[in-house]
XYZ file of C-alpha atoms in Angstrom:
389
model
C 0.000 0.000 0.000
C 1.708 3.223 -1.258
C 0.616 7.232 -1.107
C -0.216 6.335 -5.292
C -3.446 4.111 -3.996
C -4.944 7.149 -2.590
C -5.377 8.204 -6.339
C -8.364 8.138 -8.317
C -9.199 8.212 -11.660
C -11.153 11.592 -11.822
C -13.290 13.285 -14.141
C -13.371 17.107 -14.376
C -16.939 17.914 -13.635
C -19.896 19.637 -15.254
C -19.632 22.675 -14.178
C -15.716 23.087 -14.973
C -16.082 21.778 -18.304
C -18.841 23.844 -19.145
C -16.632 27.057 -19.215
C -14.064 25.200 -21.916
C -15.565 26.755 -24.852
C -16.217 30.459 -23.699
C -12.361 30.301 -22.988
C -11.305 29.061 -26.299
C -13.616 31.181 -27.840
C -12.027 34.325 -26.211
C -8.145 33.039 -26.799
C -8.433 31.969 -30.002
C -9.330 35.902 -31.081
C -6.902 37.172 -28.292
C -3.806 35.397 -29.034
C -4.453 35.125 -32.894
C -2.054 37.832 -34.033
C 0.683 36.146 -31.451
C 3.620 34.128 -33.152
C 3.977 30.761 -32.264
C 7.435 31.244 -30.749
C 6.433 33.576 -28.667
C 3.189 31.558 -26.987
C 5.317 29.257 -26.246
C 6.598 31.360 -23.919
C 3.478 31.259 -21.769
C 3.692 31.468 -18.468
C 6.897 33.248 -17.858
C 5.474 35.335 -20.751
C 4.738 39.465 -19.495
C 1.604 41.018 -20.144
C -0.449 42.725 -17.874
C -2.657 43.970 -19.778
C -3.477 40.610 -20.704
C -3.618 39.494 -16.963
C -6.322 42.557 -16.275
C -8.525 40.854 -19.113
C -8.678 37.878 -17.593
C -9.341 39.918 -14.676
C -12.305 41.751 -15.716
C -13.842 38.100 -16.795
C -13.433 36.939 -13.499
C -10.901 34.209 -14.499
C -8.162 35.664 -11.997
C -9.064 34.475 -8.420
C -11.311 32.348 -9.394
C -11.530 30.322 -6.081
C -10.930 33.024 -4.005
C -13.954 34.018 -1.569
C -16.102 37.562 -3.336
C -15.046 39.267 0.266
C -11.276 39.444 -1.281
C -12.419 40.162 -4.904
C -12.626 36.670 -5.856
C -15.810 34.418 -7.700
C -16.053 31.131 -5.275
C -16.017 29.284 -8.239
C -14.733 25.524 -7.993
C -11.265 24.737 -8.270
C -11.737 22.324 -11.394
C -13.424 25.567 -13.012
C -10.028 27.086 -12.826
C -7.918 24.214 -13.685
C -9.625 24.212 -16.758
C -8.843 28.024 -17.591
C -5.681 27.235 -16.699
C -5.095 24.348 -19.297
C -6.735 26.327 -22.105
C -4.717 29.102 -21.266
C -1.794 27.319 -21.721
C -3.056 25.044 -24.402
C -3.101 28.247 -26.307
C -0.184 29.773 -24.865
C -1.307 32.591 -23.579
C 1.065 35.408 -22.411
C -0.336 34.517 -17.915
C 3.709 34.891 -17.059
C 2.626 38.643 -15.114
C -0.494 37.132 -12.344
C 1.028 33.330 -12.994
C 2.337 33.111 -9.021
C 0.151 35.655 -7.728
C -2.761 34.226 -8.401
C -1.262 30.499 -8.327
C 0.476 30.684 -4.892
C 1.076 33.987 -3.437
C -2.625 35.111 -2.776
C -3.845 31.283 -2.188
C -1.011 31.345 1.020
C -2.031 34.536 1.966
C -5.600 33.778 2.633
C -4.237 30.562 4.342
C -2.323 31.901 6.541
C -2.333 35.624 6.742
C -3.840 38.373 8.651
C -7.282 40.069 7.688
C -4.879 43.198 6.613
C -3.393 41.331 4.730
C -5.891 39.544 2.659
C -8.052 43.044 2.353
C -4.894 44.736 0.983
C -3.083 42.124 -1.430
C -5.925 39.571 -2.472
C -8.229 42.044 -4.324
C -5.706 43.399 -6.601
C -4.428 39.858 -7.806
C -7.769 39.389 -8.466
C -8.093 41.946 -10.942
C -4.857 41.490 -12.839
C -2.995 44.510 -11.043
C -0.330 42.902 -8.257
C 2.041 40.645 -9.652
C 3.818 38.564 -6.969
C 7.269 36.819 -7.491
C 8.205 33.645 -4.763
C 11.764 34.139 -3.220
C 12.865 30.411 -2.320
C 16.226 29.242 -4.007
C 19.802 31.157 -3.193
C 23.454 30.780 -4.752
C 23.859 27.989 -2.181
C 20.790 26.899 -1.225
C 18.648 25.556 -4.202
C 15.809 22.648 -3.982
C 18.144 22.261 -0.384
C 15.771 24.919 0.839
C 16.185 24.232 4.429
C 20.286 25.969 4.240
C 18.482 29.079 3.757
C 21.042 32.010 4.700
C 19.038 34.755 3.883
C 17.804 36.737 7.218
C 14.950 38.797 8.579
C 16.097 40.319 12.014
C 13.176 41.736 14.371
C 13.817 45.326 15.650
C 11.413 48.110 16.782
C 10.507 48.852 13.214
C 9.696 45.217 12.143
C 11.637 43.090 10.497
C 15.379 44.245 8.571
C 16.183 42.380 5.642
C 19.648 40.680 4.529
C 21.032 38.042 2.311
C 20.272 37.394 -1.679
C 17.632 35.169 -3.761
C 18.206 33.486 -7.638
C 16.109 32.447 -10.027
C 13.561 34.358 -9.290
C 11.045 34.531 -12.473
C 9.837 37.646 -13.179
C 10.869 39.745 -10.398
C 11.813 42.822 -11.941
C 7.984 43.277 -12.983
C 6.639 42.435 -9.072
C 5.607 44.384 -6.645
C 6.137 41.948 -4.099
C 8.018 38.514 -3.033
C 7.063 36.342 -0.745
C 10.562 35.371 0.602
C 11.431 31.897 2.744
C 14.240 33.507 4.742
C 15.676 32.397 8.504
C 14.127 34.487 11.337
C 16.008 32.325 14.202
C 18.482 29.986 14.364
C 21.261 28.767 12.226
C 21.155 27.362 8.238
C 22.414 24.224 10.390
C 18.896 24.053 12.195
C 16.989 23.165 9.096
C 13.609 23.531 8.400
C 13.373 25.563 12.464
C 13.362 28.991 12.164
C 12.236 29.657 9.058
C 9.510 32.542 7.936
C 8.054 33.508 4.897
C 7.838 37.619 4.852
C 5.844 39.378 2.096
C 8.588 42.355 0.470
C 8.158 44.775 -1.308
C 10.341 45.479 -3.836
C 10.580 49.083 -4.658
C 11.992 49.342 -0.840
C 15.489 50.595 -0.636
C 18.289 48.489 -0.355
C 16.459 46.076 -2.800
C 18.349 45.387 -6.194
C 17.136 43.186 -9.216
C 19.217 42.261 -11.528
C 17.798 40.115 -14.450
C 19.626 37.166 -15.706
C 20.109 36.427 -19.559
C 19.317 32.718 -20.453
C 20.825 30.677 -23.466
C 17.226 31.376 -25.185
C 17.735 35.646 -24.728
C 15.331 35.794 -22.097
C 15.765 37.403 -19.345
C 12.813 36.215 -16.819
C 15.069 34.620 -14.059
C 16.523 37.114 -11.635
C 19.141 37.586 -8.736
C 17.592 39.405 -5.621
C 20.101 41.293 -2.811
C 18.220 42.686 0.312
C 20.783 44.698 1.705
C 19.350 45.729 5.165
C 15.859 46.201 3.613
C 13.367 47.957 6.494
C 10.350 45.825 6.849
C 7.221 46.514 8.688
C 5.736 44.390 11.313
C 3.028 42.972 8.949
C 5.195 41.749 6.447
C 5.174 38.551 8.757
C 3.202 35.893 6.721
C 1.528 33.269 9.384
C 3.849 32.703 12.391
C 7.416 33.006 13.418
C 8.658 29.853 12.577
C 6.085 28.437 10.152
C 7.411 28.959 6.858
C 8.686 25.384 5.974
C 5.057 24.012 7.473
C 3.657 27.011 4.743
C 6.217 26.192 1.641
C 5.884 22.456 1.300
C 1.844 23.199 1.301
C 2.620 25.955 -1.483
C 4.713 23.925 -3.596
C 1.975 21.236 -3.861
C -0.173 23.731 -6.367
C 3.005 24.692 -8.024
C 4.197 20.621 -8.600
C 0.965 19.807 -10.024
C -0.889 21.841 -12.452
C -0.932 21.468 -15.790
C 1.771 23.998 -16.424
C 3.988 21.143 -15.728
C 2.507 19.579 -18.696
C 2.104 21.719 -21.356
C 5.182 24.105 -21.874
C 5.642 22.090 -25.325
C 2.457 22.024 -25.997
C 2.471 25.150 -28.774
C 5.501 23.048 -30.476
C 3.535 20.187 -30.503
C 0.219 21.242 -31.998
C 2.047 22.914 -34.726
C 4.460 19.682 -35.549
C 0.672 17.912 -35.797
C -0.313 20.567 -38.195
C 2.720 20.057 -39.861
C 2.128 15.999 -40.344
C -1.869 16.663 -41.227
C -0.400 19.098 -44.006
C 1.792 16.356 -45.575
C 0.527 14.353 -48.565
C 1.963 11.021 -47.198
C 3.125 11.627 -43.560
C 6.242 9.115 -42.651
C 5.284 6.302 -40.424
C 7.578 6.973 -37.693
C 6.571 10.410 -37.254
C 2.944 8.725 -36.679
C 4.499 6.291 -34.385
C 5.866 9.573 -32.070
C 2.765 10.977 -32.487
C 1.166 8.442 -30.840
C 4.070 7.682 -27.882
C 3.967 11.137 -26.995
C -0.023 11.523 -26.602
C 0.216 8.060 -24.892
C 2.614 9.607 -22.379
C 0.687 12.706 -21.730
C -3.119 11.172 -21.163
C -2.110 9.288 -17.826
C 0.035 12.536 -16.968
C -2.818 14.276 -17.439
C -5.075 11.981 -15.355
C -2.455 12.185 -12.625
C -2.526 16.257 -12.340
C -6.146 16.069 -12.568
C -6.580 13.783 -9.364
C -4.159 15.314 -7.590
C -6.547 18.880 -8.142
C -8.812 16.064 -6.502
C -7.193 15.762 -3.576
C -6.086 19.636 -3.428
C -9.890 19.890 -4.048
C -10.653 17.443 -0.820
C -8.008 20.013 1.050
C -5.369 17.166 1.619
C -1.637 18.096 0.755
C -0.435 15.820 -1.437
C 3.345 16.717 -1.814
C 5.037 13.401 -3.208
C 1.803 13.172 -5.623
C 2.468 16.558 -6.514
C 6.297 16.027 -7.113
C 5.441 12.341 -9.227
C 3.413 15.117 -11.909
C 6.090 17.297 -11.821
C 8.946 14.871 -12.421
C 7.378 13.228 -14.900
C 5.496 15.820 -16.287
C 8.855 17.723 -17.025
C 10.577 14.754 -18.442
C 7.562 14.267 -21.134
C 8.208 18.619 -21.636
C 12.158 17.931 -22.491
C 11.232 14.896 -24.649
C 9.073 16.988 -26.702
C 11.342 19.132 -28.704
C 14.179 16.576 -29.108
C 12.189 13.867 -30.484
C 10.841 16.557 -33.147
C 13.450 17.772 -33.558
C 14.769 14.510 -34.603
C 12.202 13.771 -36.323
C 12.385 16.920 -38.566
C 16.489 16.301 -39.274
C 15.292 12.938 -40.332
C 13.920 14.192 -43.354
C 16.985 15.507 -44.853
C 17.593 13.402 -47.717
C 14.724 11.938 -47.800
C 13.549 13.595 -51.595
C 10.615 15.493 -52.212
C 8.482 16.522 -49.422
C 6.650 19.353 -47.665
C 9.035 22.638 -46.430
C 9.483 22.429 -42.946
C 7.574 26.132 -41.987
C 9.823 28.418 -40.568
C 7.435 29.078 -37.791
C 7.781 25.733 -36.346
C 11.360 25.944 -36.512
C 11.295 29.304 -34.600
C 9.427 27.280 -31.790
C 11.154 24.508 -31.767
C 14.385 26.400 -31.573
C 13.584 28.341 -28.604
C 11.999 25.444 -26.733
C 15.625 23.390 -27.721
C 17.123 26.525 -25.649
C 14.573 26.804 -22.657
C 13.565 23.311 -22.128
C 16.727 22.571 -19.703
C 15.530 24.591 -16.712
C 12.077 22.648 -17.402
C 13.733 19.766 -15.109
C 15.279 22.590 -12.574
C 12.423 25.047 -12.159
C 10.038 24.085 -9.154
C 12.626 21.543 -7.663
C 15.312 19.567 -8.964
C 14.920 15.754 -10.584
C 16.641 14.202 -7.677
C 15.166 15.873 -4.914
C 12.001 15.529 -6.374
C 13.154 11.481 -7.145
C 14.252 11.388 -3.447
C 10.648 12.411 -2.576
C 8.881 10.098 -4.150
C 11.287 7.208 -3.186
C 10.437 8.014 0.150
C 6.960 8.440 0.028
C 6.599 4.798 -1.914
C 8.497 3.347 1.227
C 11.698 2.933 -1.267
C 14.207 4.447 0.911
């Protein structure tokens, strides 16, 4: 008996489902004029103005209770926003951990203040949110954490430096796992999770340039940054307790399926478009939509459980593994699949949009495995939660 027989296969229901089509309706105008290169991009894409649209539809905040600005819709009804969103590949990069993680942990765990203030405004597309976990030597290890938050008669002051943070220099605010007691030797004790704002002084961004061009990962330095009392998420103490429930909703979602998914649908466009497509690009076709239905199935009963308001961490980390192996595969198996036609004789012209796309995903798709925890600290979770080790 392992943590995997608590899973069930799990329908989406009615009432989710039913808002499929008035979402593809809407992105299929909105990102129409988008190149394919760039949707694939998706959710570290940057638009807010595109976040405040799908605020003013009240697809932001969707589970969020109406006394915070949210609809108290069901959380399937927003998985499947989510999916089409990124099925299309939507530019969601600007409200993607605000309205993902940041707000859901703040009306967890925080004060009323706090959810009045910062709740609403995710809600509507305008506070963008960044999450301040990793540092230069202290990556999925996120119990070493060195940076500090010391309590004085102001609040809280602020030392110590964050990496890869996406998107930060176009946040307002990070919510930042730092040490408010003890030593990086004590573990998980001690630890806090503070809300910062990032136009403070002493707080510099500086972007960092990936092989792709992009520039959505950033360093953080907090060089004695003056917080207030309130920036205190939960208690003194509880951020590890608060983190590991956070990165369940990160771990599982379909945005640990689809960030191929543009390259994909336009490689199938591709084959349909061929006179006589090759038999082995069939055969891919099929292993990689064999791979991704039970992945699929997996994310969508873990929403059940998140649903059920269990924490299902290893689940969470089985999607994400997985689910990021299947993203990698993507663009090297087309990509081999494409070279394999050189030579071949006559045949249809590879477009030059799907090369685009399936060069920048060749760039990107390394971090896939990183981002969100590491393969072998996410293996090492689910080894231990099958009773392996």
């Amino acid at each position: 008996m392992t943590i995997l027989n608590g899973l069930a296969l799990t329908r989406i229901p009615p009432e989710g489902e039913a808002l499929r089509a008035e979402v593809r309706a809407f992105l299929q105008e909105a990102v129409k004029d988008i190149p394919a290169h760039i949707r694939a991009k998706s959710w570290s894409g940057y638009d807010p103005a595109f976040s405040r649209k799908l605020g003013e539809r009240g697809w932001l905040g969707m589970t969020f209770p109406k006394a915070y600005g949210g609809h108290e819709q069901g959380a399937f009804a927003r998985y499947v926003v989510v999916e089409e969103l990124l099925n299309f590949g939507a530019p969601v990069g600007s409200h993607w951990i605000a309205e993902r993680q940041s707000a859901p942990l703040i009306l967890k765990y925080g004060t009323e203040a706090q959810k009045q203030r910062y709740v609403p405004p995710v809600a509507r597309g305008e506070r963008f949110f960044c999450i301040g976990m990793s540092e230069p030597n202290a990556g999925s290890d996120l119990a070493s954490v060195r940076t500090r938050a010391v309590p004085n008669d102001a609040g809280w002051l602020l030392n110590g430096q964050k990496i890869w943070t996406t998107n930060a220099q176009h946040c307002q605010y990070m919510i930042a796992l730092v040490r408010t007691s003890g030593e990086p030797a004590d573990r998980q004790k001690g630890l806090s999770q503070l809300i910062v704002d990032l136009s403070l002084p002493g707080v510099t961004v500086r972007p960092i340039e990936d092989m792709s061009g992009d520039r959505h990962f950033c360093e953080v330095f907090f060089d004695n940054v003056q917080l207030a009392p309130d920036a205190l998420v939960g208690a003194e103490g509880q951020g590890w307790e608060q983190v590991t429930a956070e990165l369940a909703y990160e771990r599982s979602g379909p945005e640990r399926l689809f960030s191929s998914v543009v390259l994909l649908d336009q490689w199938l466009a591709f084959l349909r478009s061929e006179a006589a497509p090759r038999t082995e690009s069939i055969k891919l076709a099929g292993q990689i939509l064999t791979r991704l239905a039970p992945l699929r199935a997996l994310s969508v009963a873990v929403q059940d459980k998140l649903v059920q308001g269990q924490s299902p961490i290893v689940e969470a980390a089985l999607v994400k593994d997985q689910g990021t192996v299947l993203e990698q595969f993507i663009p090297t198996a087309i990509a081999d699949d494409l070279m394999a036609r050189e030579g071949e004789g006559e045949g249809e012209a590879v477009p030059h949009a799907l090369l685009l796309t399936l060069n920048y995903l060749t760039l990107v798709s390394p971090c896939y495995t990183l981002r969100g925890g590491t393969r072998s600290i996410l293996r090492g979770m689910i080894a231990r939660g099958l009773g392996l080790r």
